[in-house]
Each structure stands twice: as C-alpha cells, then as structure tokens.
PDB file of C-alpha atoms in Angstrom:
ATOM      1  CA  UNK A  13     147.048  29.334 -64.785  1.00 76.00           C
ATOM      2  CA  UNK A  14     148.179  30.518 -68.219  1.00 86.00           C
ATOM      3  CA  UNK A  15     145.291  31.709 -70.401  1.00 92.00           C
ATOM      4  CA  UNK A  16     146.425  29.332 -73.166  1.00 93.00           C
ATOM      5  CA  UNK A  17     146.157  26.354 -70.807  1.00 96.00           C
ATOM      6  CA  UNK A  18     142.756  27.505 -69.553  1.00 96.00           C
ATOM      7  CA  UNK A  19     141.552  27.943 -73.140  1.00 96.00           C
ATOM      8  CA  UNK A  20     142.666  24.427 -74.097  1.00 97.00           C
ATOM      9  CA  UNK A  21     140.917  22.888 -71.075  1.00 97.00           C
ATOM     10  CA  UNK A  22     137.740  24.884 -71.754  1.00 97.00           C
ATOM     11  CA  UNK A  23     137.536  23.823 -75.418  1.00 97.00           C
ATOM     12  CA  UNK A  24     138.668  20.269 -74.777  1.00 97.00           C
ATOM     13  CA  UNK A  25     135.634  19.810 -72.535  1.00 97.00           C
ATOM     14  CA  UNK A  26     133.340  21.564 -75.019  1.00 97.00           C
ATOM     15  CA  UNK A  27     134.355  19.378 -77.943  1.00 97.00           C
ATOM     16  CA  UNK A  28     133.971  16.130 -76.011  1.00 97.00           C
ATOM     17  CA  UNK A  29     130.515  17.253 -74.880  1.00 97.00           C
ATOM     18  CA  UNK A  30     129.620  18.255 -78.448  1.00 96.00           C
ATOM     19  CA  UNK A  31     130.640  14.868 -79.849  1.00 96.00           C
ATOM     20  CA  UNK A  32     128.425  13.088 -77.323  1.00 95.00           C
ATOM     21  CA  UNK A  33     125.547  15.406 -78.163  1.00 94.00           C
ATOM     22  CA  UNK A  34     125.884  14.682 -81.893  1.00 95.00           C
ATOM     23  CA  UNK A  35     125.767  10.963 -81.172  1.00 94.00           C
ATOM     24  CA  UNK A  36     122.552  11.484 -79.215  1.00 91.00           C
ATOM     25  CA  UNK A  37     121.042  13.497 -82.092  1.00 90.00           C
ATOM     26  CA  UNK A  38     121.864  10.781 -84.613  1.00 91.00           C
ATOM     27  CA  UNK A  39     120.416   8.152 -82.282  1.00 89.00           C
ATOM     28  CA  UNK A  40     117.171  10.089 -81.828  1.00 85.00           C
ATOM     29  CA  UNK A  41     116.829  10.691 -85.575  1.00 86.00           C
ATOM     30  CA  UNK A  42     117.416   7.009 -86.311  1.00 87.00           C
ATOM     31  CA  UNK A  43     114.766   6.006 -83.811  1.00 83.00           C
ATOM     32  CA  UNK A  44     112.252   8.408 -85.385  1.00 79.00           C
ATOM     33  CA  UNK A  45     113.137   7.295 -88.914  1.00 81.00           C
ATOM     34  CA  UNK A  46     112.462   3.685 -87.939  1.00 78.00           C
ATOM     35  CA  UNK A  47     108.911   4.422 -86.786  1.00 71.00           C
ATOM     36  CA  UNK A  48     106.161   2.645 -88.749  1.00 64.00           C
ATOM     37  CA  UNK A  49     104.818   4.808 -91.561  1.00 57.00           C
ATOM     38  CA  UNK A  50     101.459   5.050 -89.800  1.00 50.00           C
ATOM     39  CA  UNK A  51     103.222   7.005 -87.034  1.00 52.00           C
ATOM     40  CA  UNK A  52     106.009   8.690 -88.965  1.00 50.00           C
ATOM     41  CA  UNK A  53     103.915  10.188 -91.745  1.00 49.00           C
ATOM     42  CA  UNK A  54     105.890  12.871 -93.590  1.00 52.00           C
ATOM     43  CA  UNK A  55     108.272  13.749 -90.751  1.00 57.00           C
ATOM     44  CA  UNK A  56     111.627  15.314 -91.612  1.00 73.00           C
ATOM     45  CA  UNK A  57     113.816  13.878 -88.872  1.00 80.00           C
ATOM     46  CA  UNK A  58     117.076  13.995 -90.854  1.00 88.00           C
ATOM     47  CA  UNK A  59     116.563  17.640 -91.763  1.00 87.00           C
ATOM     48  CA  UNK A  60     115.875  18.382 -88.108  1.00 84.00           C
ATOM     49  CA  UNK A  61     119.072  16.535 -87.113  1.00 88.00           C
ATOM     50  CA  UNK A  62     121.136  18.894 -89.269  1.00 91.00           C
ATOM     51  CA  UNK A  63     119.258  21.921 -87.932  1.00 86.00           C
ATOM     52  CA  UNK A  64     119.705  20.785 -84.326  1.00 85.00           C
ATOM     53  CA  UNK A  65     123.439  20.364 -84.862  1.00 88.00           C
ATOM     54  CA  UNK A  66     123.588  23.968 -86.058  1.00 87.00           C
ATOM     55  CA  UNK A  67     125.329  23.149 -89.346  1.00 91.00           C
ATOM     56  CA  UNK A  68     122.515  23.283 -91.916  1.00 89.00           C
ATOM     57  CA  UNK A  69     124.285  25.924 -94.022  1.00 91.00           C
ATOM     58  CA  UNK A  70     127.459  23.841 -94.353  1.00 93.00           C
ATOM     59  CA  UNK A  71     125.486  20.650 -94.944  1.00 94.00           C
ATOM     60  CA  UNK A  72     123.506  21.982 -97.883  1.00 93.00           C
ATOM     61  CA  UNK A  73     126.681  23.310 -99.459  1.00 92.00           C
ATOM     62  CA  UNK A  74     127.893  19.695 -99.653  1.00 90.00           C
ATOM     63  CA  UNK A  75     124.605  17.797-100.133  1.00 92.00           C
ATOM     64  CA  UNK A  76     121.347  18.466-101.946  1.00 90.00           C
ATOM     65  CA  UNK A  77     119.127  16.387 -99.665  1.00 91.00           C
ATOM     66  CA  UNK A  78     119.139  15.278 -96.044  1.00 90.00           C
ATOM     67  CA  UNK A  79     119.025  11.475 -95.981  1.00 90.00           C
ATOM     68  CA  UNK A  80     120.185   8.903 -93.457  1.00 89.00           C
ATOM     69  CA  UNK A  81     123.464   8.304 -95.340  1.00 91.00           C
ATOM     70  CA  UNK A  82     124.344  11.951 -96.020  1.00 93.00           C
ATOM     71  CA  UNK A  83     123.454  13.195 -92.532  1.00 93.00           C
ATOM     72  CA  UNK A  84     125.280  10.420 -90.659  1.00 93.00           C
ATOM     73  CA  UNK A  85     128.365  10.904 -92.823  1.00 93.00           C
ATOM     74  CA  UNK A  86     128.307  14.695 -92.339  1.00 95.00           C
ATOM     75  CA  UNK A  87     127.656  14.668 -88.588  1.00 95.00           C
ATOM     76  CA  UNK A  88     129.965  11.773 -87.799  1.00 94.00           C
ATOM     77  CA  UNK A  89     132.928  11.785 -90.179  1.00 93.00           C
ATOM     78  CA  UNK A  90     132.968  14.632 -92.685  1.00 92.00           C
ATOM     79  CA  UNK A  91     136.180  16.714 -92.709  1.00 90.00           C
ATOM     80  CA  UNK A  92     134.087  19.516 -94.242  1.00 89.00           C
ATOM     81  CA  UNK A  93     132.163  19.779 -90.974  1.00 94.00           C
ATOM     82  CA  UNK A  94     134.322  21.313 -88.200  1.00 94.00           C
ATOM     83  CA  UNK A  95     131.804  20.043 -85.664  1.00 94.00           C
ATOM     84  CA  UNK A  96     131.537  16.443 -86.857  1.00 95.00           C
ATOM     85  CA  UNK A  97     132.222  13.760 -84.262  1.00 96.00           C
ATOM     86  CA  UNK A  98     135.561  12.979 -85.903  1.00 96.00           C
ATOM     87  CA  UNK A  99     136.525  16.673 -85.981  1.00 96.00           C
ATOM     88  CA  UNK A 100     135.484  17.104 -82.340  1.00 97.00           C
ATOM     89  CA  UNK A 101     137.625  14.176 -81.198  1.00 97.00           C
ATOM     90  CA  UNK A 102     140.557  15.338 -83.307  1.00 96.00           C
ATOM     91  CA  UNK A 103     140.501  18.874 -81.883  1.00 97.00           C
ATOM     92  CA  UNK A 104     139.885  17.527 -78.374  1.00 97.00           C
ATOM     93  CA  UNK A 105     142.924  15.256 -78.592  1.00 97.00           C
ATOM     94  CA  UNK A 106     145.063  18.090 -79.969  1.00 97.00           C
ATOM     95  CA  UNK A 107     144.016  20.293 -77.051  1.00 97.00           C
ATOM     96  CA  UNK A 108     144.611  17.454 -74.615  1.00 97.00           C
ATOM     97  CA  UNK A 109     148.154  16.944 -75.915  1.00 96.00           C
ATOM     98  CA  UNK A 110     148.825  20.664 -75.511  1.00 96.00           C
ATOM     99  CA  UNK A 111     147.851  20.521 -71.825  1.00 96.00           C
ATOM    100  CA  UNK A 112     148.905  16.947 -71.093  1.00 95.00           C
ATOM    101  CA  UNK A 113     150.446  17.874 -67.736  1.00 93.00           C
ATOM    102  CA  UNK A 114     147.217  19.600 -66.628  1.00 95.00           C
ATOM    103  CA  UNK A 115     145.184  16.406 -67.160  1.00 96.00           C
ATOM    104  CA  UNK A 116     145.035  13.342 -64.984  1.00 96.00           C
ATOM    105  CA  UNK A 117     146.146  10.008 -66.431  1.00 97.00           C
ATOM    106  CA  UNK A 118     142.537   8.847 -66.621  1.00 97.00           C
ATOM    107  CA  UNK A 119     141.406  11.909 -68.588  1.00 97.00           C
ATOM    108  CA  UNK A 120     144.224  11.557 -71.119  1.00 97.00           C
ATOM    109  CA  UNK A 121     143.609   7.833 -71.503  1.00 97.00           C
ATOM    110  CA  UNK A 122     139.902   8.471 -72.174  1.00 96.00           C
ATOM    111  CA  UNK A 123     140.447  10.957 -75.004  1.00 96.00           C
ATOM    112  CA  UNK A 124     143.521   9.247 -76.494  1.00 96.00           C
ATOM    113  CA  UNK A 125     141.868   5.819 -76.525  1.00 96.00           C
ATOM    114  CA  UNK A 126     138.777   7.335 -78.158  1.00 96.00           C
ATOM    115  CA  UNK A 127     140.853   8.833 -80.962  1.00 95.00           C
ATOM    116  CA  UNK A 128     142.577   5.513 -81.616  1.00 94.00           C
ATOM    117  CA  UNK A 129     139.282   3.605 -81.505  1.00 94.00           C
ATOM    118  CA  UNK A 130     137.641   6.076 -83.886  1.00 94.00           C
ATOM    119  CA  UNK A 131     140.012   5.017 -86.685  1.00 89.00           C
ATOM    120  CA  UNK A 132     138.240   1.632 -86.774  1.00 88.00           C
ATOM    121  CA  UNK A 133     134.957   3.181 -87.902  1.00 89.00           C
ATOM    122  CA  UNK A 134     133.959   4.301 -91.395  1.00 81.00           C
ATOM    123  CA  UNK A 135     130.745   5.931 -92.604  1.00 73.00           C
ATOM    124  CA  UNK A 136     130.209   3.154 -95.131  1.00 70.00           C
ATOM    125  CA  UNK A 137     130.167   0.625 -92.309  1.00 73.00           C
ATOM    126  CA  UNK A 138     127.307   2.316 -90.460  1.00 78.00           C
ATOM    127  CA  UNK A 139     124.551   1.416 -92.923  1.00 75.00           C
ATOM    128  CA  UNK A 140     123.507  -1.477 -90.686  1.00 77.00           C
ATOM    129  CA  UNK A 141     121.629  -0.477 -87.536  1.00 76.00           C
ATOM    130  CA  UNK A 142     123.768  -2.694 -85.313  1.00 83.00           C
ATOM    131  CA  UNK A 143     127.031  -1.099 -86.470  1.00 88.00           C
ATOM    132  CA  UNK A 144     125.567   2.374 -86.075  1.00 91.00           C
ATOM    133  CA  UNK A 145     124.327   1.554 -82.572  1.00 91.00           C
ATOM    134  CA  UNK A 146     127.791   0.306 -81.591  1.00 93.00           C
ATOM    135  CA  UNK A 147     129.424   3.470 -82.934  1.00 95.00           C
ATOM    136  CA  UNK A 148     127.008   5.791 -81.132  1.00 94.00           C
ATOM    137  CA  UNK A 149     127.417   3.818 -77.894  1.00 94.00           C
ATOM    138  CA  UNK A 150     131.205   4.202 -78.205  1.00 96.00           C
ATOM    139  CA  UNK A 151     130.915   7.986 -78.631  1.00 96.00           C
ATOM    140  CA  UNK A 152     128.543   8.383 -75.696  1.00 95.00           C
ATOM    141  CA  UNK A 153     130.671   6.141 -73.480  1.00 96.00           C
ATOM    142  CA  UNK A 154     133.712   8.249 -74.341  1.00 97.00           C
ATOM    143  CA  UNK A 155     131.913  11.368 -73.163  1.00 96.00           C
ATOM    144  CA  UNK A 156     130.821   9.682 -69.969  1.00 96.00           C
ATOM    145  CA  UNK A 157     134.295   8.261 -69.352  1.00 97.00           C
ATOM    146  CA  UNK A 158     136.033  11.602 -69.883  1.00 97.00           C
ATOM    147  CA  UNK A 159     133.490  13.523 -67.808  1.00 96.00           C
ATOM    148  CA  UNK A 160     133.584  10.928 -65.049  1.00 96.00           C
ATOM    149  CA  UNK A 161     137.387  10.913 -65.036  1.00 96.00           C
ATOM    150  CA  UNK A 162     137.456  14.693 -64.640  1.00 96.00           C
ATOM    151  CA  UNK A 163     134.904  14.597 -61.829  1.00 95.00           C
ATOM    152  CA  UNK A 164     136.596  11.759 -59.939  1.00 96.00           C
ATOM    153  CA  UNK A 165     140.279  12.551 -60.395  1.00 96.00           C
ATOM    154  CA  UNK A 166     140.846  16.250 -61.131  1.00 96.00           C
ATOM    155  CA  UNK A 167     142.044  18.620 -58.420  1.00 96.00           C
ATOM    156  CA  UNK A 168     139.391  21.203 -57.540  1.00 96.00           C
ATOM    157  CA  UNK A 169     141.320  24.198 -58.804  1.00 96.00           C
ATOM    158  CA  UNK A 170     141.133  26.593 -61.753  1.00 95.00           C
ATOM    159  CA  UNK A 171     141.829  23.840 -64.290  1.00 96.00           C
ATOM    160  CA  UNK A 172     138.803  21.896 -63.100  1.00 97.00           C
ATOM    161  CA  UNK A 173     136.607  24.981 -63.033  1.00 97.00           C
ATOM    162  CA  UNK A 174     137.500  25.964 -66.614  1.00 97.00           C
ATOM    163  CA  UNK A 175     136.808  22.401 -67.750  1.00 97.00           C
ATOM    164  CA  UNK A 176     133.388  22.389 -66.087  1.00 97.00           C
ATOM    165  CA  UNK A 177     132.548  25.758 -67.608  1.00 98.00           C
ATOM    166  CA  UNK A 178     133.262  24.335 -71.055  1.00 97.00           C
ATOM    167  CA  UNK A 179     130.996  21.349 -70.411  1.00 97.00           C
ATOM    168  CA  UNK A 180     128.099  23.417 -69.095  1.00 98.00           C
ATOM    169  CA  UNK A 181     128.224  26.193 -71.703  1.00 98.00           C
ATOM    170  CA  UNK A 182     128.145  23.544 -74.440  1.00 97.00           C
ATOM    171  CA  UNK A 183     125.481  21.436 -72.718  1.00 96.00           C
ATOM    172  CA  UNK A 184     123.168  24.418 -72.205  1.00 97.00           C
ATOM    173  CA  UNK A 185     123.498  25.389 -75.876  1.00 95.00           C
ATOM    174  CA  UNK A 186     122.778  21.824 -76.994  1.00 93.00           C
ATOM    175  CA  UNK A 187     119.699  21.411 -74.798  1.00 94.00           C
ATOM    176  CA  UNK A 188     118.277  24.739 -75.956  1.00 93.00           C
ATOM    177  CA  UNK A 189     118.799  23.890 -79.632  1.00 89.00           C
ATOM    178  CA  UNK A 190     117.242  20.441 -79.473  1.00 87.00           C
ATOM    179  CA  UNK A 191     114.190  21.849 -77.682  1.00 85.00           C
ATOM    180  CA  UNK A 192     113.765  24.717 -80.128  1.00 79.00           C
ATOM    181  CA  UNK A 193     114.174  22.573 -83.238  1.00 73.00           C
ATOM    182  CA  UNK A 194     111.653  20.014 -81.975  1.00 67.00           C
ATOM    183  CA  UNK A 195     109.067  22.685 -81.299  1.00 62.00           C
ATOM    184  CA  UNK A 196     109.402  24.482 -84.641  1.00 54.00           C
ATOM    185  CA  UNK A 197     110.872  22.109 -87.217  1.00 51.00           C
ATOM    186  CA  UNK A 198     110.369  18.438 -86.482  1.00 48.00           C
ATOM    187  CA  UNK A 199     106.566  18.169 -86.461  1.00 46.00           C
ATOM    188  CA  UNK A 200     105.178  18.455 -90.036  1.00 47.00           C
ATOM    189  CA  UNK A 201     102.474  21.033 -90.692  1.00 48.00           C
ATOM    190  CA  UNK A 202     100.003  18.250 -91.510  1.00 46.00           C
ATOM    191  CA  UNK A 203     100.347  16.757 -88.018  1.00 47.00           C
ATOM    192  CA  UNK A 204      98.649  17.936 -84.844  1.00 49.00           C
ATOM    193  CA  UNK A 205     100.266  18.744 -81.528  1.00 50.00           C
ATOM    194  CA  UNK A 206      99.444  15.890 -79.178  1.00 51.00           C
ATOM    195  CA  UNK A 207      99.088  13.350 -81.988  1.00 55.00           C
ATOM    196  CA  UNK A 208     100.925  10.045 -82.244  1.00 62.00           C
ATOM    197  CA  UNK A 209     103.889  11.509 -84.145  1.00 60.00           C
ATOM    198  CA  UNK A 210     104.180  14.383 -81.678  1.00 68.00           C
ATOM    199  CA  UNK A 211     104.240  11.886 -78.785  1.00 75.00           C
ATOM    200  CA  UNK A 212     106.976   9.738 -80.339  1.00 78.00           C
ATOM    201  CA  UNK A 213     109.053  12.803 -81.197  1.00 76.00           C
ATOM    202  CA  UNK A 214     108.933  14.158 -77.646  1.00 82.00           C
ATOM    203  CA  UNK A 215     109.804  10.688 -76.394  1.00 84.00           C
ATOM    204  CA  UNK A 216     112.810  10.561 -78.736  1.00 80.00           C
ATOM    205  CA  UNK A 217     113.942  14.016 -77.597  1.00 82.00           C
ATOM    206  CA  UNK A 218     113.794  12.985 -73.948  1.00 89.00           C
ATOM    207  CA  UNK A 219     115.728   9.812 -74.736  1.00 85.00           C
ATOM    208  CA  UNK A 220     118.308  11.926 -76.568  1.00 82.00           C
ATOM    209  CA  UNK A 221     119.076  13.808 -73.355  1.00 87.00           C
ATOM    210  CA  UNK A 222     118.633  10.752 -71.093  1.00 88.00           C
ATOM    211  CA  UNK A 223     115.547  12.274 -69.506  1.00 92.00           C
ATOM    212  CA  UNK A 224     112.614   9.990 -70.349  1.00 91.00           C
ATOM    213  CA  UNK A 225     112.701   8.117 -67.045  1.00 93.00           C
ATOM    214  CA  UNK A 226     113.325  11.356 -65.162  1.00 95.00           C
ATOM    215  CA  UNK A 227     110.238  12.890 -66.801  1.00 95.00           C
ATOM    216  CA  UNK A 228     107.978  10.116 -65.529  1.00 94.00           C
ATOM    217  CA  UNK A 229     109.530  10.280 -62.060  1.00 95.00           C
ATOM    218  CA  UNK A 230     108.938  14.026 -61.821  1.00 95.00           C
ATOM    219  CA  UNK A 231     105.548  14.460 -63.500  1.00 94.00           C
ATOM    220  CA  UNK A 232     103.989  10.980 -63.276  1.00 92.00           C
ATOM    221  CA  UNK A 233     101.840  11.458 -66.383  1.00 89.00           C
ATOM    222  CA  UNK A 234     101.923  11.122 -70.165  1.00 87.00           C
ATOM    223  CA  UNK A 235     104.179  13.328 -72.261  1.00 87.00           C
ATOM    224  CA  UNK A 236     103.025  16.919 -72.592  1.00 87.00           C
ATOM    225  CA  UNK A 237     105.070  19.551 -74.458  1.00 84.00           C
ATOM    226  CA  UNK A 238     104.916  22.154 -71.691  1.00 88.00           C
ATOM    227  CA  UNK A 239     106.049  19.643 -69.068  1.00 92.00           C
ATOM    228  CA  UNK A 240     108.935  18.468 -71.267  1.00 91.00           C
ATOM    229  CA  UNK A 241     109.938  22.116 -71.698  1.00 90.00           C
ATOM    230  CA  UNK A 242     109.645  22.654 -67.944  1.00 95.00           C
ATOM    231  CA  UNK A 243     111.956  19.704 -67.296  1.00 96.00           C
ATOM    232  CA  UNK A 244     114.559  20.776 -69.846  1.00 95.00           C
ATOM    233  CA  UNK A 245     114.476  24.493 -69.043  1.00 96.00           C
ATOM    234  CA  UNK A 246     113.586  25.135 -65.409  1.00 97.00           C
ATOM    235  CA  UNK A 247     114.073  21.944 -63.395  1.00 96.00           C
ATOM    236  CA  UNK A 248     117.295  22.085 -61.324  1.00 95.00           C
ATOM    237  CA  UNK A 249     117.102  18.341 -60.700  1.00 95.00           C
ATOM    238  CA  UNK A 250     117.586  17.539 -64.398  1.00 95.00           C
ATOM    239  CA  UNK A 251     121.372  17.568 -65.116  1.00 94.00           C
ATOM    240  CA  UNK A 252     120.965  18.739 -68.723  1.00 94.00           C
ATOM    241  CA  UNK A 253     118.364  21.420 -68.020  1.00 96.00           C
ATOM    242  CA  UNK A 254     119.237  25.052 -68.656  1.00 97.00           C
ATOM    243  CA  UNK A 255     118.698  25.840 -64.976  1.00 97.00           C
ATOM    244  CA  UNK A 256     121.043  23.071 -63.805  1.00 97.00           C
ATOM    245  CA  UNK A 257     123.714  24.097 -66.304  1.00 98.00           C
ATOM    246  CA  UNK A 258     123.613  27.692 -65.101  1.00 98.00           C
ATOM    247  CA  UNK A 259     123.663  26.713 -61.463  1.00 98.00           C
ATOM    248  CA  UNK A 260     126.945  24.948 -62.205  1.00 98.00           C
ATOM    249  CA  UNK A 261     128.255  27.812 -64.364  1.00 98.00           C
ATOM    250  CA  UNK A 262     127.611  30.392 -61.635  1.00 98.00           C
ATOM    251  CA  UNK A 263     129.202  28.158 -59.006  1.00 97.00           C
ATOM    252  CA  UNK A 264     132.363  27.549 -61.034  1.00 98.00           C
ATOM    253  CA  UNK A 265     132.709  31.194 -62.030  1.00 98.00           C
ATOM    254  CA  UNK A 266     132.360  32.171 -58.371  1.00 97.00           C
ATOM    255  CA  UNK A 267     135.126  29.699 -57.515  1.00 97.00           C
ATOM    256  CA  UNK A 268     137.362  31.361 -60.110  1.00 97.00           C
ATOM    257  CA  UNK A 269     136.561  34.825 -58.774  1.00 96.00           C
ATOM    258  CA  UNK A 270     137.486  33.750 -55.241  1.00 96.00           C
ATOM    259  CA  UNK A 271     140.728  32.156 -56.435  1.00 95.00           C
ATOM    260  CA  UNK A 272     141.735  35.147 -58.575  1.00 94.00           C
ATOM    261  CA  UNK A 273     140.458  37.808 -56.179  1.00 92.00           C
ATOM    262  CA  UNK A 274     138.062  39.634 -58.483  1.00 92.00           C
ATOM    263  CA  UNK A 275     134.804  39.322 -60.385  1.00 94.00           C
ATOM    264  CA  UNK A 276     134.024  40.568 -63.876  1.00 95.00           C
ATOM    265  CA  UNK A 277     131.500  40.641 -66.739  1.00 96.00           C
ATOM    266  CA  UNK A 278     131.356  36.831 -66.943  1.00 97.00           C
ATOM    267  CA  UNK A 279     130.154  36.472 -63.349  1.00 97.00           C
ATOM    268  CA  UNK A 280     127.559  39.204 -63.792  1.00 97.00           C
ATOM    269  CA  UNK A 281     126.243  37.797 -67.069  1.00 97.00           C
ATOM    270  CA  UNK A 282     125.970  34.247 -65.672  1.00 98.00           C
ATOM    271  CA  UNK A 283     124.216  35.421 -62.543  1.00 97.00           C
ATOM    272  CA  UNK A 284     121.725  37.475 -64.588  1.00 97.00           C
ATOM    273  CA  UNK A 285     120.797  34.466 -66.731  1.00 97.00           C
ATOM    274  CA  UNK A 286     120.575  32.212 -63.666  1.00 97.00           C
ATOM    275  CA  UNK A 287     118.224  34.698 -61.967  1.00 97.00           C
ATOM    276  CA  UNK A 288     116.079  34.883 -65.106  1.00 96.00           C
ATOM    277  CA  UNK A 289     115.708  31.094 -65.119  1.00 97.00           C
ATOM    278  CA  UNK A 290     114.941  30.976 -61.381  1.00 96.00           C
ATOM    279  CA  UNK A 291     112.145  33.526 -61.746  1.00 96.00           C
ATOM    280  CA  UNK A 292     110.638  32.097 -64.952  1.00 95.00           C
ATOM    281  CA  UNK A 293     107.390  30.114 -65.094  1.00 95.00           C
ATOM    282  CA  UNK A 294     106.730  27.693 -67.917  1.00 93.00           C
ATOM    283  CA  UNK A 295     103.238  29.139 -68.443  1.00 93.00           C
ATOM    284  CA  UNK A 296     104.734  32.597 -69.042  1.00 94.00           C
ATOM    285  CA  UNK A 297     107.375  31.161 -71.378  1.00 92.00           C
ATOM    286  CA  UNK A 298     104.759  29.484 -73.571  1.00 88.00           C
ATOM    287  CA  UNK A 299     102.527  32.547 -73.508  1.00 90.00           C
ATOM    288  CA  UNK A 300     105.314  34.847 -74.687  1.00 89.00           C
ATOM    289  CA  UNK A 301     106.717  32.232 -77.089  1.00 87.00           C
ATOM    290  CA  UNK A 302     109.006  29.264 -76.476  1.00 86.00           C
ATOM    291  CA  UNK A 303     110.999  29.974 -79.629  1.00 86.00           C
ATOM    292  CA  UNK A 304     111.641  33.558 -78.576  1.00 90.00           C
ATOM    293  CA  UNK A 305     112.673  32.501 -75.077  1.00 93.00           C
ATOM    294  CA  UNK A 306     115.072  29.830 -76.328  1.00 92.00           C
ATOM    295  CA  UNK A 307     116.516  32.112 -79.039  1.00 91.00           C
ATOM    296  CA  UNK A 308     117.208  34.784 -76.435  1.00 94.00           C
ATOM    297  CA  UNK A 309     118.806  32.176 -74.184  1.00 96.00           C
ATOM    298  CA  UNK A 310     121.113  30.906 -76.948  1.00 94.00           C
ATOM    299  CA  UNK A 311     122.194  34.492 -77.631  1.00 95.00           C
ATOM    300  CA  UNK A 312     122.865  35.089 -73.919  1.00 96.00           C
ATOM    301  CA  UNK A 313     124.748  31.811 -73.651  1.00 97.00           C
ATOM    302  CA  UNK A 314     126.968  32.753 -76.600  1.00 96.00           C
ATOM    303  CA  UNK A 315     127.632  36.139 -75.022  1.00 97.00           C
ATOM    304  CA  UNK A 316     128.644  34.457 -71.795  1.00 98.00           C
ATOM    305  CA  UNK A 317     131.069  32.224 -73.688  1.00 97.00           C
ATOM    306  CA  UNK A 318     132.563  35.324 -75.294  1.00 97.00           C
ATOM    307  CA  UNK A 319     132.765  37.067 -71.890  1.00 97.00           C
ATOM    308  CA  UNK A 320     134.584  34.081 -70.369  1.00 97.00           C
ATOM    309  CA  UNK A 321     137.018  34.103 -73.307  1.00 96.00           C
ATOM    310  CA  UNK A 322     137.629  37.830 -72.955  1.00 95.00           C
ATOM    311  CA  UNK A 323     138.025  37.726 -69.180  1.00 96.00           C
ATOM    312  CA  UNK A 324     140.111  34.572 -68.768  1.00 95.00           C
ATOM    313  CA  UNK A 325     141.177  32.874 -72.002  1.00 94.00           C
ATOM    314  CA  UNK A 326     142.950  35.601 -74.002  1.00 88.00           C
TER     315      UNK A 326
END
C-alpha cells in the first residue's frame, strides 16, 4: 500500500474518533452543568471540557471566558479550532475522497452522509437542550456507523490495520486525557473527594466513555476513583481502556509486520507500553501519582504515533 493511502486511512479514522469523543465531552459537561446548585457548587465543567479537548490555548485566544455558548461553539463548529467537530468531519471527508477506492461503499456513505447532514446544524440552534442532544446523538451515531462499517465490511489487510491503528491511538489519547483532567481540574478545591459533586463527576465521566453500566457489572459497588481508574486504564474487557487499546494496537502492528516481512520501532514501542500496562497495579499507580502515570502514557502514545508515521506513513 502506498504510504499516502495508508496515511489518509490512519488520519481518517483518527478524526472520526476525535469528533465522537468531542461530542461525548460536550454531553458530559452539559450533564454536569445541569446539576442542581446544591450538587454542582462552584464546579468548572466548561473549563474542564476545553482542557480535556486539549485546545485550551487556542480557546482562550478567541474567548475570555469558558461558558456553555462559547465552549459548544468552539468545540463543535469553530473554524479557528482545527479539532472542532466540523473541522474533524471536513478533514475526514477530504481524506476519504482521496482514498475512495480503498473504502467500502458503507464507509464512504457513513462519512459523506455525515458531512451533508452537518450542514443542517448551526451553533446558534444548539441553545436548547433538545437540539443539542440531537446534534450530539448524530455525531456519536456517525462514529459508530463508520466504525461498524469498517469492522463489518473492510478486507482484513493493511488498509484495515492502518485504520484500526488510527482509531486506537486516538481513543487511548482521549481516555487518558479525560481521566487526567477529571482527577486534577474538574473537582473544585472547596469540594472533597468522595463528596456528592465528586460522585456525579465520576458518573458523568463514565457515561462519557459508555462505561457506567460496565463499571457496575465489573465492580458491583458504588463509584470509587481508584476503581474507575482501574477500569479505564488496566481492564482489558473495557473497549476504551488504555490496556484494551494497546492490545489492539500491538495486534494490528504485528499483522503489518507479518504482511511486510519486518518489524521496527513502532512494534517495539507498542509492545513496551502494552507490557507496562499488563504489569501495572492500580494501587502502585495511585501511590506514585495518577497524573504522572497518565502524563507519561500520553507522551508514550504520541511517540508511538510518530513512530508509526515514520515507519509506514512517510
């Protein structure tokens, strides 16, 4: 496969995954903002939404304050934000057009229909909760439709493996960021860990990654920060956990190495991170510092993305 085609497939999958993640962040922030004041207190959910999306610097260049209106506009529609939902869909469609013959009909239909549907939405029309909920549902359904189309219809060859690598690299980064921001930014200094606001915030985070039901199935008890972290970091059964993402990354990189007849830095880096996650214990992570662990992971994940680009996509 040409490196240009592989690069387009890799980033097409990443941008679709990123758009879905942004929709989940907006949904979680809206749910927290709608909490009764007795629970919400002085929480800064809209500031945390910008921080979780990784675009705080760009946001505060355009806006003085993080409010519902400014954050939703910036994360969903702003042309000044290269990672807004609109920008993600636009770049994804451009990449899809460039590799149209490498996609199945169902994959192309999913991304093309999403781009056409997106033109019906405007930031000014999302002030009502019902309209916002419909928009976020549309974005999430697009991600599910595209991902499901790839899984069900794509030939298991290098094109599929590059696409899955894009999904999992992006998903691992997103899960790590949402966990880190919750632990260090979302809970105000005046609130206590384990209080009512802390409980509702962890609940919103789990809902944001579709893991609330899974949490209760696995742990069968009330929400506890270290168990939420265990689920999202170390539990292979949780599809959005760091461990599950890296299991998939290692598997797809190994498939590429078998097809191309050689391994390289990307395989070694992925396997090293996977081994680190397999050998980690949540007690040790909290003792040494969750923030430090997640920061190191994000750095390693970015290095892996760069190694994949260097080895296959240039």
